[in-house]
Structure formats: C-alpha cells, structure tokens
Tab-separated table of C-alpha atoms in Angstrom:
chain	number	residue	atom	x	y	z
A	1	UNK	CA	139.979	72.058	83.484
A	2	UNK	CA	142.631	72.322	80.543
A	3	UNK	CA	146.190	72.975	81.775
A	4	UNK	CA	145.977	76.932	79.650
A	5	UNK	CA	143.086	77.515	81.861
A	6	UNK	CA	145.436	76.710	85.180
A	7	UNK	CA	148.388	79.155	84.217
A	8	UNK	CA	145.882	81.636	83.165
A	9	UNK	CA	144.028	81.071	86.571
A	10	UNK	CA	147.328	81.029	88.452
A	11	UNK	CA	148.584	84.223	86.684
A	12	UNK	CA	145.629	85.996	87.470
A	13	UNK	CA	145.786	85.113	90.927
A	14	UNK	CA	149.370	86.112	90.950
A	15	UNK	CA	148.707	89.631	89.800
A	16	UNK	CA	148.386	89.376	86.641
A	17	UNK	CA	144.923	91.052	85.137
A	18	UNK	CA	145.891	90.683	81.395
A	19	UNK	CA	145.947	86.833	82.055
A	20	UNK	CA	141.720	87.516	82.688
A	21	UNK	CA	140.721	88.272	79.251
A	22	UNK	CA	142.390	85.297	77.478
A	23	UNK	CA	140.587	83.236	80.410
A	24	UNK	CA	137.061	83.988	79.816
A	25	UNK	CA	137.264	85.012	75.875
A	26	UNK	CA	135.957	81.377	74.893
A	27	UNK	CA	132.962	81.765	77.111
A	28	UNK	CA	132.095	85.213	75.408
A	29	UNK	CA	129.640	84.189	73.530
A	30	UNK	CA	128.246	81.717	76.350
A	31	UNK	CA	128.229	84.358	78.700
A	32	UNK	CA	125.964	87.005	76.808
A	33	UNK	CA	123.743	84.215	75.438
A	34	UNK	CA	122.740	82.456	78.441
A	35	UNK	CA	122.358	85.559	80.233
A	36	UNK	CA	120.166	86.904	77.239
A	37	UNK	CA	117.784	83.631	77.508
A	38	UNK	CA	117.657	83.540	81.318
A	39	UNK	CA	116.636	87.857	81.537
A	40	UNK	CA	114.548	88.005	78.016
A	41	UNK	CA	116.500	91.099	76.577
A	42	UNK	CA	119.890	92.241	75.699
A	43	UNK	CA	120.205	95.044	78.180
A	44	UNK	CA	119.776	93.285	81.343
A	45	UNK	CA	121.941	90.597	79.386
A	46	UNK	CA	124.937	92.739	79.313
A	47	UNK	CA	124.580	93.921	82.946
A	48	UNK	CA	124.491	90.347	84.122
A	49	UNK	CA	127.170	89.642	81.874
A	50	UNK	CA	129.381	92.520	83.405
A	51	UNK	CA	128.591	91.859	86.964
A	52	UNK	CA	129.486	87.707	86.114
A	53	UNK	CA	132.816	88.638	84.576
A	54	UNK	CA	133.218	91.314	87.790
A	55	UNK	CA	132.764	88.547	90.345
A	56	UNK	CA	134.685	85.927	88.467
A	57	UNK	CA	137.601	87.951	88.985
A	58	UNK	CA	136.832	89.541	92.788
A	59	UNK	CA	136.561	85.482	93.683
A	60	UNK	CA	138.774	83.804	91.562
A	61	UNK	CA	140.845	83.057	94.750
A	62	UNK	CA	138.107	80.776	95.524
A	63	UNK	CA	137.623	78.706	92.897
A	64	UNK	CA	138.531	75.276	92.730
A	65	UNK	CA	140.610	74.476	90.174
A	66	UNK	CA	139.971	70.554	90.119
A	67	UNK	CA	136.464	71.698	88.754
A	68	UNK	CA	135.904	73.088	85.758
A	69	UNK	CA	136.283	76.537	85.072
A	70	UNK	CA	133.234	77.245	82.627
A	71	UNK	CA	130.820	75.721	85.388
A	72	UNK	CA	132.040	78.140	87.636
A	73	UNK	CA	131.367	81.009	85.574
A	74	UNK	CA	128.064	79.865	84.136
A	75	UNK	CA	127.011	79.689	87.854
A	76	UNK	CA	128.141	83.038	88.235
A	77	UNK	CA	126.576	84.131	85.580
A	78	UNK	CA	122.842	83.015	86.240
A	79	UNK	CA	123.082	83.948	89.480
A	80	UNK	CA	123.568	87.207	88.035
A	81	UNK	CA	121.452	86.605	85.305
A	82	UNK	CA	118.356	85.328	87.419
A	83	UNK	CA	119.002	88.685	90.078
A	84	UNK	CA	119.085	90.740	86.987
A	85	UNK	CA	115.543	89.301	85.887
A	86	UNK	CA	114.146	89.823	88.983
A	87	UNK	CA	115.108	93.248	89.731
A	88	UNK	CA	113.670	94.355	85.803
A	89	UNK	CA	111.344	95.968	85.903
A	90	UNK	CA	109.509	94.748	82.781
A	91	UNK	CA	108.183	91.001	82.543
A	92	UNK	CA	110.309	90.139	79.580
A	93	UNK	CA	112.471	87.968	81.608
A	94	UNK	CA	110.819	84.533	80.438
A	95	UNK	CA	113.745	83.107	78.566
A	96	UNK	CA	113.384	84.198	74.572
A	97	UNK	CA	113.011	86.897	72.118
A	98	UNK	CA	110.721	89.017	72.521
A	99	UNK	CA	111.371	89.915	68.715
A	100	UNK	CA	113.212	93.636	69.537
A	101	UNK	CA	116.285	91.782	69.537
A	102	UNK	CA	119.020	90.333	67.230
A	103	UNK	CA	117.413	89.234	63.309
A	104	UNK	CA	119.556	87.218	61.185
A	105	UNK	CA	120.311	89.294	57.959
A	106	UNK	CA	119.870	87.130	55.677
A	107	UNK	CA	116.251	86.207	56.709
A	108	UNK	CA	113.482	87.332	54.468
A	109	UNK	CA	110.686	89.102	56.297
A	110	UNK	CA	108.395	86.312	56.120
A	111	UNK	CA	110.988	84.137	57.917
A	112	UNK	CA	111.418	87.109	60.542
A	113	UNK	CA	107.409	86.967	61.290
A	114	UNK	CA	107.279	83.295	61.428
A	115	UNK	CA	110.241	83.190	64.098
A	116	UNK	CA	109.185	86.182	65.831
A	117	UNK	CA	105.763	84.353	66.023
A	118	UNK	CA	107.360	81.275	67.339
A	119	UNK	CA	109.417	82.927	69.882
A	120	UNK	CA	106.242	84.502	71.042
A	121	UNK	CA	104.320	81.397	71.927
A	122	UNK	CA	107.408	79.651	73.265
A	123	UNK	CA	107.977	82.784	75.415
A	124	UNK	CA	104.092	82.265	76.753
A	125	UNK	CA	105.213	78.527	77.234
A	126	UNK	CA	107.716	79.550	78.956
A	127	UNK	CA	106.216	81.220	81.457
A	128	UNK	CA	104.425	78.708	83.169
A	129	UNK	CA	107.531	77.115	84.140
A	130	UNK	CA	109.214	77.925	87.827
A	131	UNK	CA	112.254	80.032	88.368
A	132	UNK	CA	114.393	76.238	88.874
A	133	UNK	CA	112.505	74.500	86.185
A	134	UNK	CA	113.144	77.647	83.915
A	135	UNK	CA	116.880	77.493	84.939
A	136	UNK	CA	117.069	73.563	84.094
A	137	UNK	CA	114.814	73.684	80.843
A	138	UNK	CA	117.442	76.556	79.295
A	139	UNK	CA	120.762	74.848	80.753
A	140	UNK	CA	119.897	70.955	79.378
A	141	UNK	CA	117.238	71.502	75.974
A	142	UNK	CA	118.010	75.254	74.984
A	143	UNK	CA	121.747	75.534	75.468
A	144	UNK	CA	122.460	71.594	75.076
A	145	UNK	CA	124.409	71.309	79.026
A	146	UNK	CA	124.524	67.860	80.309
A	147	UNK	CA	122.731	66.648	83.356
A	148	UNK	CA	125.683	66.868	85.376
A	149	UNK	CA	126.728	70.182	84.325
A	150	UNK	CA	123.372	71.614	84.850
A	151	UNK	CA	123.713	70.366	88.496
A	152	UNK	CA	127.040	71.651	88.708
A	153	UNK	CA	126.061	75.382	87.449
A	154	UNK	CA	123.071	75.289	89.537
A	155	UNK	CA	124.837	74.115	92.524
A	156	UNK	CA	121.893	71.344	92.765
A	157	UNK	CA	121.918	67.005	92.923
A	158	UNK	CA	121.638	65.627	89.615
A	159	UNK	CA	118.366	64.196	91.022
A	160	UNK	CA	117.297	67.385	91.633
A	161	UNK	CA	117.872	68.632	87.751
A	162	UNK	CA	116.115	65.184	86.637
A	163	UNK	CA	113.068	66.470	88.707
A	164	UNK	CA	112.714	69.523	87.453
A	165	UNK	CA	113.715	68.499	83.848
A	166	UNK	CA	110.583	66.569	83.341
A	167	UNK	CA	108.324	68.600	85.109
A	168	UNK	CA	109.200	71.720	82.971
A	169	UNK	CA	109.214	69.201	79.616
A	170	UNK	CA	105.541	68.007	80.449
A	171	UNK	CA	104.784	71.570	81.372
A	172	UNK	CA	106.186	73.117	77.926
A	173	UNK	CA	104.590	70.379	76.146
A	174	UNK	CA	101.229	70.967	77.661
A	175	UNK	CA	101.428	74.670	77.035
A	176	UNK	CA	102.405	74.299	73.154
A	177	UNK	CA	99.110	72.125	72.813
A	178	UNK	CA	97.025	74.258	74.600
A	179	UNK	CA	98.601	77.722	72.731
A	180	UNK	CA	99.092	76.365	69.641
A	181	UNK	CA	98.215	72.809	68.554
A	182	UNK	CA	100.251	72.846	65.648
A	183	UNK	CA	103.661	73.285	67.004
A	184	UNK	CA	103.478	70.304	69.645
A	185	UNK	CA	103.438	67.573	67.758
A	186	UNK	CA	99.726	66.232	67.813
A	187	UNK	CA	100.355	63.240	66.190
A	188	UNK	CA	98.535	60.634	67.030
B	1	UNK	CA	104.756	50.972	86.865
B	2	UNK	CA	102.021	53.475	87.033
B	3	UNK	CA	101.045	55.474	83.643
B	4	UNK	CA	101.817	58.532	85.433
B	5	UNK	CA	105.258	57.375	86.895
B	6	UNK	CA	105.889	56.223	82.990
B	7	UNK	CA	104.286	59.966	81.640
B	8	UNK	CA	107.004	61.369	84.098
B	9	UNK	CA	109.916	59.150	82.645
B	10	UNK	CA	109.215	59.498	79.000
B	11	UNK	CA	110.132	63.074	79.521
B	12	UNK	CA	113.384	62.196	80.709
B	13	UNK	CA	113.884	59.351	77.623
B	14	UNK	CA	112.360	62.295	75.246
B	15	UNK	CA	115.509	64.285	75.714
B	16	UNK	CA	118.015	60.939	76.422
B	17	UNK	CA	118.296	61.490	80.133
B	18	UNK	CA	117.306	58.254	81.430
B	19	UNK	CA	119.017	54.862	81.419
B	20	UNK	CA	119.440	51.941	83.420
B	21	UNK	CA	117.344	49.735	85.024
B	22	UNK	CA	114.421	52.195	85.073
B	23	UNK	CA	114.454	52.808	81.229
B	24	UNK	CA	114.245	49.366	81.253
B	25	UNK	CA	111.203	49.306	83.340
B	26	UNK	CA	109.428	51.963	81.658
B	27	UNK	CA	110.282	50.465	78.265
B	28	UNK	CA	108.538	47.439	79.467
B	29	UNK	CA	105.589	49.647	80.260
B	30	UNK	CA	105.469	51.580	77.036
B	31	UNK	CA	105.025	48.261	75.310
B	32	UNK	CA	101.787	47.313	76.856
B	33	UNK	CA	100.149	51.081	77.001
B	34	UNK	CA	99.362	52.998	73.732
B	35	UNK	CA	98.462	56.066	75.858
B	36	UNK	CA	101.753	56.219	77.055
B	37	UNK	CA	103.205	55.678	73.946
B	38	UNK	CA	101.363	58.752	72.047
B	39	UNK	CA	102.440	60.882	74.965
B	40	UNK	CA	105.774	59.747	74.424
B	41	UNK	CA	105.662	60.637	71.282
B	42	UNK	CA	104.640	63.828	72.059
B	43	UNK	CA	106.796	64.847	74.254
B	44	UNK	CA	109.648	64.210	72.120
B	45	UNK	CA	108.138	65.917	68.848
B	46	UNK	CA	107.325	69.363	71.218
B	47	UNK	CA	110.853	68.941	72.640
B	48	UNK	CA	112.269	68.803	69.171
B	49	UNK	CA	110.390	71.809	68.133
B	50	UNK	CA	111.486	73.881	70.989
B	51	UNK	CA	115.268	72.953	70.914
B	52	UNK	CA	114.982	73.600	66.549
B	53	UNK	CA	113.714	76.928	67.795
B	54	UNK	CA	116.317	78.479	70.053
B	55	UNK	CA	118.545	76.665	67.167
B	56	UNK	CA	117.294	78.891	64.911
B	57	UNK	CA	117.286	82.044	67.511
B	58	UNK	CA	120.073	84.511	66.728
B	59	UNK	CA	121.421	85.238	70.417
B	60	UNK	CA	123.163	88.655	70.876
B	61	UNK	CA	127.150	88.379	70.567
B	62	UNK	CA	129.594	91.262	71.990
B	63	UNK	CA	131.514	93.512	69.336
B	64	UNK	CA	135.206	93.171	70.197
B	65	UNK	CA	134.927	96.614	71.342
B	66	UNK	CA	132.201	96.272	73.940
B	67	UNK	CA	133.875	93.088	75.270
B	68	UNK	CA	137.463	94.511	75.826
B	69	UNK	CA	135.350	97.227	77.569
B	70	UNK	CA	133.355	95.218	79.878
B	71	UNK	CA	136.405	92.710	80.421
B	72	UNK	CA	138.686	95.761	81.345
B	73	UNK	CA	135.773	97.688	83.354
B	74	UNK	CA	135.371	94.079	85.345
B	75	UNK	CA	139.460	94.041	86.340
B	76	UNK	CA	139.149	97.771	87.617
B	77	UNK	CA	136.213	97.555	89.576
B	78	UNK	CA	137.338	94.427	91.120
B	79	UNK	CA	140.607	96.418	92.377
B	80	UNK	CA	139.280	99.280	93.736
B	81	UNK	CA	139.004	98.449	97.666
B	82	UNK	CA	136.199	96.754	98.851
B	83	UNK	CA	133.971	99.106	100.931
B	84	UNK	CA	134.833	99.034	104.717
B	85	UNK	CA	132.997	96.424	106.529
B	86	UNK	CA	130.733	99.011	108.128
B	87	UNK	CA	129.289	100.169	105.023
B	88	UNK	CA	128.592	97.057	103.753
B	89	UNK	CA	125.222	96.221	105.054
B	90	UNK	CA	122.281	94.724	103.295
B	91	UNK	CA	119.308	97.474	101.808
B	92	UNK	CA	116.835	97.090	104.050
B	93	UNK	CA	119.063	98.057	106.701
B	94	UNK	CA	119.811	101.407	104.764
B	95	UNK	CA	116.830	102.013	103.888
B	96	UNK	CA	115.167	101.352	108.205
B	97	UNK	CA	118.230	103.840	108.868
B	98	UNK	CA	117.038	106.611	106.523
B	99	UNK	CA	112.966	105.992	107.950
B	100	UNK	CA	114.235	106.687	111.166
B	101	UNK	CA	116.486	109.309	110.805
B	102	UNK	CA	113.224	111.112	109.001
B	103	UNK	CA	111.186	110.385	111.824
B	104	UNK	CA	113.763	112.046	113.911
B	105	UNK	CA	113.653	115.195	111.780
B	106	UNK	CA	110.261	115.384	112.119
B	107	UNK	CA	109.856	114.635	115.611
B	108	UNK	CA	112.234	117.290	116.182
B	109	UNK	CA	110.470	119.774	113.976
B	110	UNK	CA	107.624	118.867	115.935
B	111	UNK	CA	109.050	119.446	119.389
B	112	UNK	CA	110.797	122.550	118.342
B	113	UNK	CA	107.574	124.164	116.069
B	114	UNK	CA	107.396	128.084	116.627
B	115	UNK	CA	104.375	129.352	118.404
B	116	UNK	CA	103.998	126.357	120.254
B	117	UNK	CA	102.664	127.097	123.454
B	118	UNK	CA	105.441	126.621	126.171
B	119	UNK	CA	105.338	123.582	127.783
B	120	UNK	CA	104.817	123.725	131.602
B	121	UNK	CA	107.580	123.069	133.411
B	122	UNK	CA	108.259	120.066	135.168
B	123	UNK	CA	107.057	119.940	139.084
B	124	UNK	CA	110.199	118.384	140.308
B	125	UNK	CA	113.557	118.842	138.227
B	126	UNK	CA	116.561	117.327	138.618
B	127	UNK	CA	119.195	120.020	137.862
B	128	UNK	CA	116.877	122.319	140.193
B	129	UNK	CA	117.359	119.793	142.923
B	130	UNK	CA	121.241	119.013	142.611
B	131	UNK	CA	122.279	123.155	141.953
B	132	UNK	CA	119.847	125.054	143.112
B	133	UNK	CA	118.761	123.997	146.365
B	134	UNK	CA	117.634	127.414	147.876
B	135	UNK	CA	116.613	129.262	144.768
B	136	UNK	CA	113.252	131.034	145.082
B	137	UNK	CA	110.385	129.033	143.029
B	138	UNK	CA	110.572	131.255	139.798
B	139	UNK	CA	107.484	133.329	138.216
B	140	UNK	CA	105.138	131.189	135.577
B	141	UNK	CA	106.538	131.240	132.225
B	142	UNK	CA	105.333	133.940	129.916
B	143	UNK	CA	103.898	132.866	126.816
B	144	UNK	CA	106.257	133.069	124.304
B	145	UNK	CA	109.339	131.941	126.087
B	146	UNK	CA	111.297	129.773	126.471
B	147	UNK	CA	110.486	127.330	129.388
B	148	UNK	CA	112.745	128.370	132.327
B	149	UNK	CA	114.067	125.338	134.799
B	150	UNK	CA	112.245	125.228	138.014
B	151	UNK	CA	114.386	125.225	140.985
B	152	UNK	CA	113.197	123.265	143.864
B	153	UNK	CA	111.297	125.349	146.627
B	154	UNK	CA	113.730	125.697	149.297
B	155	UNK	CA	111.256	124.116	151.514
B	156	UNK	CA	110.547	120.858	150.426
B	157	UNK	CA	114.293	120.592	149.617
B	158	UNK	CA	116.009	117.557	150.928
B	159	UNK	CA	118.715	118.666	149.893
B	160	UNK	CA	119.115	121.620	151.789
B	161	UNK	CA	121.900	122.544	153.395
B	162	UNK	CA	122.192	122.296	157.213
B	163	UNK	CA	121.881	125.443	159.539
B	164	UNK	CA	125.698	127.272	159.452
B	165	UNK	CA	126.747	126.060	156.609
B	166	UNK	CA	127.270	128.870	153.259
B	167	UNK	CA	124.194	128.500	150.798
B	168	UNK	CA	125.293	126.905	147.575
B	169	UNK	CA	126.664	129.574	144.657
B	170	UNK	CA	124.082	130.873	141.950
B	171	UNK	CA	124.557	129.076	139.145
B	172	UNK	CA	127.228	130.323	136.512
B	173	UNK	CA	125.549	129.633	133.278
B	174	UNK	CA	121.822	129.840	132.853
B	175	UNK	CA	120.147	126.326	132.515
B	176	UNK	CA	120.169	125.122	129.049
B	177	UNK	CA	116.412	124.539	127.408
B	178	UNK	CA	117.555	122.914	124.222
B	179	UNK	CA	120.117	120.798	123.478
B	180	UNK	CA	121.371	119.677	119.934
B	181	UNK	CA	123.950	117.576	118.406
B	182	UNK	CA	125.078	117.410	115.118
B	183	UNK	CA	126.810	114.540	112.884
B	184	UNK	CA	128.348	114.983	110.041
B	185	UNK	CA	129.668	111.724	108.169
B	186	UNK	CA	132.911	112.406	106.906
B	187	UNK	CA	132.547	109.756	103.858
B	188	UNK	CA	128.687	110.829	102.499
B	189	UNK	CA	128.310	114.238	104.273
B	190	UNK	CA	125.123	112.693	105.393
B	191	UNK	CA	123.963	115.422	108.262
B	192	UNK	CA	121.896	113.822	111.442
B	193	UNK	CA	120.891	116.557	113.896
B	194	UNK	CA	119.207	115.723	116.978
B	195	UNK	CA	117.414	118.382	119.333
B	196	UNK	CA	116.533	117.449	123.163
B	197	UNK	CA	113.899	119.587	124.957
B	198	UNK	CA	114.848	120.345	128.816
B	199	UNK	CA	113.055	117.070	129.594
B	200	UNK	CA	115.659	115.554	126.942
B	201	UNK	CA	112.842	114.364	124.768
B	202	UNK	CA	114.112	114.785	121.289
C-alpha cells in the first residue's frame, strides 16, 4: 500500500469523509466491472458496487494497512457482488453479457452479433462452474489478478485458488467443445 | 506422474501458474504422452479464447455524476447511527416474530369469536377459592353471556373461615372475564395485543 493511500486512509479515519473519494476513485472502474462479471448485469452491479464502497467506509477502522488496500476492497466487493447474485432474482448472474448491456460504438452490427454470440456460449460455459471456481476463473483469467491476490480477495490459501483454477479451466474448456467446437481450440 | 495428475497441471501451465519442481515433472511427462500434449494444447487455445473475449467485452463504467453520487450516498449512510443492538437481528428471526405474533391474533380472534357458545365454567377456581369463600354457588350461565367466575361452594371450602370469626367482604369489583394487553412499539408503531380468557388462555 502506496504512502497517498495511508494519509488518505488515516484522514478518513480521522474524520475526514472528503479524503474517501480520492481513496477509492482508481478502483472505480474495478469496482463496477468486477461486480458486473461476478452478478451478470449492470443493475445488481451498481448495488453491489454501492453497498462495497458503503462498507469500505463503515470498516475502514479495521483494515490493515500493511495489506493492500485494493485487496481489501475487491473482497468487499464480491462479497457484495456474490450476495447480490444470489438474492436476484433472475439467473443472469453467470459472469458475462448477456448482450442488454454496454456495446462499443464503434462496432458494426455484425461485430455486435458475433460478440453477443460469443458472450452467450461463454455465459452457458460459465455456468457449469461452482460459486468458488466462478469467483477464481473471473479474478485470475478474466480480470488478469495474480494467484496471490486472488487468495487474498477471496480470503482463501493460494493452494486453494490453484485447485479451483484448474478445475474451472478443464471445466470451461470441456464446455466450449461440447457447445461449440469451434471456439475451443480443436486442434489436433 | 499419472495422465490425469498431468491433465490437471497443464491447466495450471496453460495460464503460467505452475513452476518449480512439479512443472518440471509434468514437463517430463508431456514429453513422453501425445495425449497429454493435445490436451495441453487445448487448454491453452480455449483459455486464450476466453480471456480475448472478456478483452474484447465493454464492461459498464460510472458517469462522474453517478459515482460522486454513490461515493457521497456511501459516506452518509455510513454516519447515520448504527441501529441499536436490539434491532439488529438476522431475518429469519423477524420474520418467526411476525408468524407468531399472527398466530396470536388469530388465536385470539378465535378465543374471543362472537356467538361462541360460553364456555362452562371451571369446577374449581382459584380467585373463587382465595375471595370468595362463602359465596353461594352462582346460577348456570345464560347463553349469551359472559362466563361468570364460580365461587367455591361454601361447603367444600377449606378455606372457610372458623366458627366466630366475620365472613370475608363481597368482593369490590366484579371478577374480570377477559383480560388484554396492548404494546405499542414506540420506534415502528408495530401494535401486539394479547387477550386472556378467565382461564388466562390467550
């Protein structure tokens, strides 16, 4: 944890709340992503979101600040994230677009379909994973964490992560064969 | 190693999370077993495909607006004070309060349902016994009524008072049939009301 990141901390905790916003702003992006791939849409995104940046300030007095700061709030976060899937109603939370959600403007419609397509399948591939191996697969291949962070956010051993990992990579691998033979790399 | 412990592996090497002597064992493996080495390969080129995917995925990003909102929303919430410890209590514990605070409602609409035939009156009872001692056994109940308290016959009385000494004063209120409390919560205005029968059965 960077030095800015302590006086912010230690501001906040003195009283401060303007010291908050400048604390979290370069996980703003972070925050609303991972929260987006862990429910499945951008509305239970946002609540998770809110309620991540609401605890990190309630318990900020707890935090350690030998560790790092962004760990701590990406394991707030998908607590919140994986409560918030739960508790939706709809079956949308399996980790990607479910093509309602953000397009890229300048993608032709063509492009659109294809990804839309993609995101389909990968969502179905998804699916067969486990709540933990879902959790792992986004943190390490999808959002690029390393091992040890994706213990550290998941409050689980490294071991642990490893585990899961390669179930969930055999897993997604046997589910883009059996879906679509195309995409996984059939190559003999 | 075993082509499955070396299957399990090459989806750790796939994504570079495995080093070490054990790479170096499953290396050694991957040498000697094409199978292993077309699922290897396999692994990797699905992996790649899935991580050029979410690459490609647009996630959703806040507008400055929306974040200053949600940032500022987050501070205020966080201090307002915390419920009081009393309040705070998991939802199934709500929700078991609010099944058996209708169960009391309806048990007591039960009990006190008009028309209801009176019910008889108990053979011995206790306020009877301790007050009125030497009151006359009272007429039946008329349908209709309310259930009056039956006072001890004077008889069977062990309580009775010995010879010369002054029989014990009517009683100054009539005996009560129903009884009923009310709480209100001052916080919710949540209203509990519980009615007890002359037996006290609510």
């Amino acid at each position: 944890m960077d030095d800015k990141e302590n006086q912010l901390v230690a501001m906040v905790l003195a009283g401060n709340p303007d010291a908050f916003e400048p604390l979290v702003r370069p996980y703003r992006r972070a925050l609303l992503g991972l929260a987006y791939r862990i429910t499945g849409n951008e509305e239970d995104a946002r609540e998770a979101a809110q309620e991540a940046l609401l605890n990190s300030y309630r318990y900020l007095g707890g935090f350690d600040q030998r560790r790092s700061f962004r760990n701590w709030l990406l394991r707030i976060l998908v607590n919140a994230a994986r409560e918030a899937a739960r508790s939706s109603s709809s079956n949308r939370a399996l980790g990607l677009n479910d093509g309602a959600d953000p397009v890229e403007p300048a993608e032709g419609p063509a492009g659109r379909f294809e990804r839309k397509e993609l995101g389909l399948r990968l969502k179905d591939c998804l699916a067969v994973l486990s709540e933990r191996e879902r959790a792992v697969f986004l943190l390490r291949d999808i959002e690029e964490r390393s091992i040890r962070d994706t213990a550290e956010i998941l409050g689980c051993s490294s071991a642990s992560v490893r585990v899961h990992l390669s179930r969930a990579r055999i897993k997604v691998k046997a589910e883009l064969e059996r879906r679509c033979p195309g995409l996984a790399g059939g190559g003999s | 190693m075993t082509c499955r412990a070396c299957r399990s592996l090459a989806a750790l090497v796939a994504g570079g999370d495995l080093d070490g002597r054990k790479r170096q064992r499953w290396e050694k493996h991957l040498a000697a077993c094409p199978d292993c080495r077309r699922e290897f390969r396999q692994v990797q080129e699905s992996l790649a495909r899935v991580r050029s995917l979410a690459r490609r995925e647009q996630t959703p990003d806040w507008p400055e607006a929306a974040w200053r909102q949600a940032v500022n929303r987050a501070v205020e919430q966080a201090r307002r004070p915390a419920a009081p410890a009393s309040l705070r209590l998991p939802g199934w514990a709500w929700a078991g309060a609010a099944g058996l605070l209708v169960a009391l409602i309806a048990a007591g609409v039960f009990v006190l349902k008009p028309g209801r035939a009176p019910r008889p009156a108990p053979e011995r009872n206790l306020w009877a016994d301790i007050i009125l001692p030497e009151m006359a056994p009272p007429a039946p109940a008329e349908p209709g009524t309310a259930p009056a308290l039956l006072p001890r016959p004077a008889a069977s009385s062990s309580r009775r008072p010995a010879a010369g000494q002054p029989a014990l004063p009517p009683p100054r209120h009539p005996a009560p049939t129903v009884t009923a409390m009310t709480f209100v919560s001052q916080e919710t205005g949540l209203t509990v009301h519980w009615i007890f029968n002359d037996a006290f059965i609510y």
